[in-house]
XYZ file of C-alpha atoms in Angstrom:
243
model
C 0.001 -0.002 -0.017
C 1.108 3.530 -0.751
C -0.099 6.926 0.410
C -1.626 7.560 -3.055
C -3.908 4.515 -2.540
C -5.700 6.106 0.445
C -9.089 7.454 -0.691
C -10.435 8.670 2.657
C -9.696 8.804 6.358
C -11.643 8.019 9.513
C -11.101 8.896 13.195
C -11.409 12.661 13.382
C -12.189 14.673 16.520
C -13.910 18.005 15.977
C -14.977 21.005 18.059
C -17.911 18.931 19.222
C -15.478 17.118 21.555
C -11.767 17.913 21.959
C -10.775 18.747 18.441
C -9.622 22.153 17.220
C -11.534 22.479 13.976
C -15.052 22.325 12.697
C -16.371 19.520 10.578
C -16.651 21.858 7.614
C -13.067 23.093 7.928
C -11.721 19.518 8.106
C -13.850 18.445 5.111
C -12.747 21.408 3.028
C -9.117 20.648 3.743
C -9.375 16.936 3.077
C -11.185 17.589 -0.161
C -8.419 20.059 -1.204
C -5.843 17.404 -0.421
C -7.565 14.982 -2.815
C -9.403 12.694 -0.377
C -12.926 11.625 -1.229
C -14.434 10.908 2.219
C -13.903 11.296 5.895
C -15.299 9.644 9.036
C -16.110 11.834 12.056
C -15.656 10.008 15.366
C -15.766 12.313 18.312
C -15.485 10.961 21.856
C -18.462 9.395 23.577
C -20.202 10.668 26.688
C -18.040 8.827 29.311
C -15.062 10.857 28.030
C -16.365 13.932 29.888
C -12.785 15.224 30.149
C -12.748 15.386 26.309
C -16.205 16.844 25.783
C -17.824 13.511 25.009
C -21.099 13.787 23.089
C -24.492 13.437 24.733
C -27.642 12.625 22.747
C -28.410 16.219 21.902
C -24.855 16.839 20.617
C -25.105 13.750 18.435
C -28.370 14.973 16.940
C -26.898 18.403 16.153
C -23.740 16.907 14.671
C -25.672 14.542 12.437
C -27.840 17.374 11.181
C -24.748 19.349 10.370
C -23.215 16.408 8.526
C -26.449 15.905 6.541
C -26.331 19.571 5.465
C -22.651 19.411 4.493
C -23.184 16.235 2.474
C -25.482 18.319 0.234
C -22.628 20.642 -0.754
C -20.429 18.252 -2.722
C -20.900 15.392 -5.142
C -17.276 14.329 -4.887
C -16.796 14.263 -1.112
C -18.749 12.456 1.598
C -18.778 12.592 5.441
C -19.559 9.454 7.319
C -21.160 9.654 10.813
C -19.218 7.820 13.480
C -18.243 7.817 17.132
C -15.284 6.667 19.154
C -17.199 4.849 21.818
C -15.524 4.051 25.085
C -15.320 0.402 26.081
C -16.517 0.600 29.669
C -14.848 -1.557 32.321
C -17.569 -4.236 32.032
C -17.085 -4.433 28.268
C -20.253 -2.601 27.227
C -20.117 0.360 24.819
C -20.855 3.829 25.957
C -24.325 4.148 24.399
C -27.305 1.787 24.182
C -27.791 -0.028 20.943
C -30.630 2.240 19.787
C -28.162 5.131 19.797
C -25.304 3.162 18.271
C -27.606 2.226 15.380
C -27.682 5.850 14.160
C -23.956 5.907 13.275
C -22.437 4.637 10.013
C -19.534 3.173 11.989
C -18.369 2.756 15.580
C -14.742 2.791 16.754
C -14.572 0.939 20.045
C -11.678 2.034 22.267
C -10.369 1.634 25.777
C -9.742 4.978 27.503
C -9.897 4.107 31.196
C -8.860 1.558 33.871
C -5.726 0.457 31.902
C -4.373 -1.671 34.832
C -6.885 -4.520 34.721
C -5.299 -7.916 34.727
C -4.696 -9.735 31.401
C -7.724 -12.042 31.577
C -10.116 -9.261 32.669
C -8.925 -6.849 29.951
C -9.195 -9.519 27.269
C -12.719 -10.425 28.370
C -13.620 -6.708 28.433
C -12.535 -6.196 24.840
C -14.119 -9.468 23.797
C -17.507 -8.236 24.988
C -17.126 -4.986 23.116
C -16.222 -6.929 19.929
C -19.409 -8.944 20.341
C -21.509 -5.820 20.165
C -23.136 -5.919 16.656
C -22.379 -2.180 16.175
C -18.670 -2.392 16.754
C -16.973 -1.752 13.386
C -13.362 -1.010 14.323
C -11.223 -1.775 17.301
C -9.399 1.481 18.063
C -5.702 1.647 19.067
C -5.889 -1.999 20.108
C -3.157 -2.117 22.749
C -3.470 1.388 24.197
C 0.214 2.093 24.195
C 1.695 5.604 24.228
C 5.258 5.487 22.948
C 7.893 6.581 25.519
C 5.035 7.240 27.964
C 2.815 4.226 28.645
C 3.074 0.560 27.900
C 0.061 -1.136 26.373
C -2.441 -2.695 28.728
C -2.230 -6.356 29.607
C -4.265 -8.427 27.199
C -4.025 -11.662 25.178
C -3.576 -10.111 21.761
C -3.502 -13.457 19.979
C -7.008 -14.154 21.302
C -8.079 -10.648 20.221
C -6.836 -11.354 16.690
C -8.701 -14.615 16.658
C -11.847 -12.883 17.713
C -11.371 -10.138 15.091
C -10.983 -12.713 12.367
C -14.020 -14.587 13.566
C -16.279 -11.530 13.919
C -14.976 -9.535 10.985
C -13.887 -6.681 13.179
C -11.546 -4.139 11.514
C -8.311 -3.426 13.366
C -7.137 0.174 13.517
C -3.600 1.117 12.573
C -3.625 4.297 14.646
C -1.212 6.619 12.874
C -0.785 9.132 15.690
C 3.010 9.182 16.191
C 2.551 8.869 19.938
C 0.640 5.587 19.396
C 1.525 3.721 16.134
C -0.860 1.106 17.384
C -1.239 -1.647 16.162
C 2.451 -2.446 16.195
C 3.748 -3.588 12.726
C 4.708 -7.067 13.992
C 1.068 -7.674 15.008
C -0.101 -6.048 11.806
C 1.788 -8.685 9.859
C 0.376 -11.529 11.953
C -3.176 -10.150 11.630
C -2.754 -9.751 7.871
C -1.714 -13.401 7.635
C -4.941 -14.306 9.503
C -7.051 -12.501 6.861
C -7.930 -9.528 9.101
C -8.428 -6.106 7.482
C -7.298 -2.715 8.730
C -8.090 0.916 8.636
C -5.280 3.515 8.765
C -6.552 6.376 10.925
C -4.711 9.599 11.871
C -6.648 10.064 15.216
C -6.507 13.682 14.269
C -7.590 16.485 16.612
C -6.638 19.266 14.177
C -6.074 19.964 10.479
C -2.323 19.729 10.987
C -2.682 16.080 12.173
C -4.176 14.867 8.895
C -0.536 14.229 7.913
C -0.326 11.532 10.638
C -1.780 9.223 8.010
C 1.630 8.812 6.390
C 3.009 7.233 9.610
C 0.186 4.706 9.421
C 0.920 3.861 5.837
C 4.546 3.218 6.805
C 3.403 0.880 9.615
C 1.094 -0.953 7.151
C 3.918 -1.344 4.699
C 6.243 -2.648 7.348
C 3.551 -5.205 8.200
C 3.486 -6.280 4.475
C 0.031 -4.894 3.793
C -1.221 -4.595 0.243
C -3.909 -2.039 -0.520
C -6.526 -4.821 -0.693
C -6.411 -5.286 3.096
C -6.605 -1.553 3.874
C -10.237 -0.357 3.836
C -9.256 3.286 3.268
C -8.361 2.270 -0.258
C -12.025 1.650 -1.095
C -13.813 4.264 -3.161
C -16.701 6.131 -1.629
C -19.475 3.939 -2.970
C -17.618 0.778 -1.952
C -17.088 2.200 1.571
C -20.777 3.028 1.822
C -21.636 -0.544 0.811
C -19.195 -2.039 3.162
C -20.383 -0.096 6.176
C -24.012 -0.821 5.350
C -23.275 -4.523 5.124
C -21.586 -4.430 8.547
C -24.699 -2.712 10.020
C -26.900 -5.357 8.605
């Protein structure tokens, strides 16, 4: 896979939560850079420290996205959320709310010191939720700052392969998670990936290049990177996941 193969990018935080830019500003910049779609995924309500979205904020955001999607015929904005995986493994919203999103990134953002078995079971339960599309920054590591949490990553990969869960290659240079060695193993298991910048500002769109480098180091061809799909194919893929 090469940077020129990437058609669109997911995992953006906007002014609705802890991002610096509006949805419109991000969309205009991405369109100018040649991308054809983006996926908004602000923080969910448990991330109160990051302005996580309540039900009213979600409704306002979706109305704004619907209006923006009327402006262009060559660029599309997908509605998503980065939903916290709560300590008991449930996601941060009930299913009737999760059903209104095009995609859900499920991520651990709290209680990192659970034992290996408990953390693995926690993530398993989140992966069993029918609305989980992508497992975000799967090990939770922060380079030079925090080790990943204890979990049985081989079992997580088995579960992802079984359930068709997409693994994120988080391209934020502080994360680079999933590590390229696990990317290579997951690729050999038939798992697919999404390269996401985890961007909180326009300047962080360029993080995507770090993710492409991680994917290449893990021997990934563009066929296993979902960002390489065109807009209509991405719409069809996400719809099939929801069904």
